[in-house]
C-alpha atoms as one frame of an Amber mdcrd trajectory, in Angstrom:
protein
  74.957-210.443-180.168  73.238-208.655-183.038  74.125-204.981-183.408  71.241
-202.645-184.238  71.785-199.340-186.028  68.905-196.872-186.357  69.615-194.281
-189.053  67.725-191.028-188.660  67.744-187.369-189.646  65.897-184.237-188.690
  64.751-183.515-192.243  64.375-185.247-195.561  67.021-185.026-198.252  70.015
-185.432-195.975  71.085-188.735-197.549  69.748-191.042-194.855  68.628-193.828
-197.201  71.819-193.887-199.250  73.796-193.936-195.994  71.748-196.923-194.796
  72.566-198.819-197.982  76.234-197.890-197.990  76.821-198.745-194.326  75.123
-202.092-194.994  77.469-202.678-197.926  80.515-201.685-195.879  79.536-204.192
-193.198  78.662-207.005-195.605  82.093-207.002-197.265  83.790-208.960-194.428
  80.999-211.527-194.617  78.585-210.241-192.024  74.912-211.051-192.489  73.052
-207.744-192.691  69.323-207.069-192.453  68.303-203.692-193.862  64.851-202.476
-192.803  63.025-199.637-194.525  60.726-197.973-191.968  59.712-195.007-194.111
  56.074-196.053-194.400  54.330-194.675-197.473  57.601-193.236-198.802  59.647
-196.410-199.195  62.540-196.290-201.595  65.146-198.899-200.635  63.505-201.614
-202.735  63.741-199.361-205.784  67.308-198.268-205.047  68.407-201.882-204.687
  66.520-203.061-207.750  64.150-205.511-206.056  60.800-203.738-206.441  59.470
-206.411-208.802  60.128-209.091-206.178  58.158-207.270-203.489  55.120-209.142
-202.190  55.310-208.892-198.396  56.788-206.069-196.335  57.610-204.931-192.805
  53.940-204.674-191.899  53.435-208.340-192.759  56.537-209.402-190.822  55.502
-207.457-187.726  52.019-208.993-187.968  53.513-212.471-187.680  54.238-213.665
-191.222  57.377-215.797-191.481  60.302-213.407-191.816  62.039-215.346-194.589
  59.025-214.948-196.877  59.195-211.160-196.451  62.884-210.705-197.210  64.305
-209.495-200.510  67.863-210.228-201.633  69.460-207.677-203.991  71.100-209.386
-206.956  74.566-207.907-206.466  74.585-207.887-202.657  73.972-211.442-201.474
  74.910-210.776-197.827  72.197-208.129-197.488  68.523-208.932-196.906  65.976
-206.137-197.329  62.688-205.779-195.502  60.672-203.165-197.383  58.456-200.540
-195.780  54.656-200.776-196.053  52.912-198.881-198.839  50.775-196.919-196.375
  51.574-195.018-193.192  50.441-196.218-189.794  50.699-199.968-190.437  53.527
-200.504-187.936  52.984-199.287-184.379  56.041-198.524-182.201  55.172-201.132
-179.568  54.741-203.901-182.144  57.928-202.928-183.917  59.821-202.921-180.620
  58.824-206.525-179.961  59.658-207.485-183.548  63.131-205.949-183.495  63.914
-207.644-180.185  62.882-211.033-181.556  64.932-210.835-184.754  67.987-209.459
-182.972  68.634-212.929-181.601  68.248-214.697-184.955  70.537-215.110-187.943
  71.763-211.565-188.572  74.998-210.001-187.353  73.771-206.472-188.039  70.352
-204.852-188.406  70.237-201.422-190.082  66.930-199.562-189.754  66.286-196.645
-192.110  63.904-194.480-190.091  61.592-191.818-191.525  62.894-188.266-191.297
  61.897-186.285-188.228  61.713-187.177-184.559  59.354-189.776-183.117  59.942
-190.275-179.368  57.638-193.311-179.126  59.366-195.096-182.004  62.872-194.277
-180.777  62.049-195.482-177.272  60.718-198.771-178.678  64.201-199.791-179.803
  66.139-202.059-177.443  68.627-200.490-175.066  71.984-200.694-176.786  70.672
-199.598-180.171  73.052-197.098-181.742  71.291-194.173-183.396  73.092-192.451
-186.267  71.897-188.967-187.172  72.701-187.887-190.741  73.389-184.172-190.998
  74.409-181.933-193.865  76.811-179.032-193.129  74.194-176.295-193.274  72.460
-174.410-190.439  68.968-175.847-191.023  70.175-179.453-191.036  72.377-178.839
-187.995  69.465-177.362-186.038  67.302-180.368-186.894  70.112-182.726-185.862
  70.331-180.875-182.545  66.641-181.667-181.968  67.348-185.339-182.642  70.303
-185.203-180.251  68.177-183.700-177.491  65.498-186.351-177.990  68.017-189.192
-177.796  69.573-187.781-174.642  66.095-187.497-173.135  65.318-191.198-173.638
  68.842-192.329-172.757  69.772-193.666-176.198  73.273-193.517-177.672  73.513
-191.097-180.573  76.191-190.525-183.197  76.620-187.860-185.849  77.570-188.371
-189.483  78.241-185.230-191.485  77.115-186.140-194.978  77.639-184.449-198.347
  80.726-182.697-197.094  82.358-180.646-199.846  85.905-179.307-199.787  84.367
-175.953-200.640  83.404-175.703-196.975  87.075-175.754-196.018  87.785-172.642
-198.031  84.441-170.935-197.455  83.191-172.206-194.110  79.579-171.680-193.076
  80.728-172.694-189.598  84.011-171.557-188.073  84.976-175.171-187.474  83.374
-178.600-187.694  83.501-178.662-183.895  80.719-176.072-184.022  78.450-178.606
-185.729  79.356-181.317-183.237  78.816-179.011-180.253  75.442-177.788-181.520
  74.065-181.282-182.095  75.378-182.731-178.842  76.216-185.954-180.676  79.488
-187.863-180.970  81.058-187.555-184.405  81.187-190.950-186.110  82.404-189.898
-189.521  82.290-187.547-192.492  81.074-188.600-195.929  82.090-186.553-198.988
  79.720-185.054-201.516  79.715-187.533-204.367  78.282-187.648-207.851  78.676
-191.435-207.743  76.345-191.763-204.765  73.886-189.342-206.320  73.932-191.295
-209.582  73.240-194.509-207.675  69.658-193.276-207.265  69.282-193.857-211.007
  71.376-196.974-211.484  71.166-198.823-208.170  74.923-199.360-208.350  76.479
-198.062-205.159  80.218-197.432-204.776  82.169-200.396-203.394  85.565-198.747
-203.815  87.052-195.267-203.960  87.015-192.400-201.477  83.258-192.621-200.956
  83.371-196.266-199.930  86.458-195.685-197.790  84.463-193.131-195.772  81.780
-195.743-195.042  84.395-198.403-194.301  85.958-196.107-191.688  82.555-195.572
-190.091  81.884-199.329-190.063  85.248-199.938-188.385  84.537-197.338-185.711
  81.182-198.974-185.006  83.124-202.191-184.447  85.169-200.425-181.783  88.294
-199.865-183.854  90.288-196.662-183.485  90.278-195.179-186.988  91.578-191.652
-187.381  89.678-189.047-189.366  91.616-188.034-192.504  92.557-184.427-193.114
  89.447-182.579-194.223  90.959-181.823-197.615  91.483-185.561-198.153  87.941
-186.707-197.345
């Protein structure tokens, strides 16, 4: 059965899109077939980050409208196990109900994993359109504004009976010595979401915005590999915070 991950955040700039790419990479390494969908209509960026903008002819709007899915997919040069479905150029082209039917149809096709990069902010109608069993991953930075926004996402997911996880992104060891929160448990408690993993602040990931070359080794990639393993049901311990 195809697993569906919906990656969201309460605000822009949290690292949602880079997380979507990296979790797709972490899952494609063992040979899984991954479909990555950019749903950020009007603000699409995954095609640029993955270096396939020049190939783009058809997008998610076309696929949802009934065009053959294979003609809409883009394959990044260096990541052959990942297929990208780009977001439409304009907002409002994909309605929640139509997307819900589309995601249900493709979930029984040739992909082992579907990763959906949602637009920032909460959209109850869109979230509810996802099939039951979809796992929502909220990306949160360790600062009060981001945590409050993640708490809103958590409340929304609880309200529509969807499973929600928390990823603390851009975690810097500086927070260990000079904590904004007394403990990371404070972040988890405030959001009401289950902690899935912690991703370190990384110049490599930031630089990937310019180069399109995302880490496939090192401490950054190990963080995503741990998250991918947990999503597969494996019991993977969280490293000491100073080692993340």
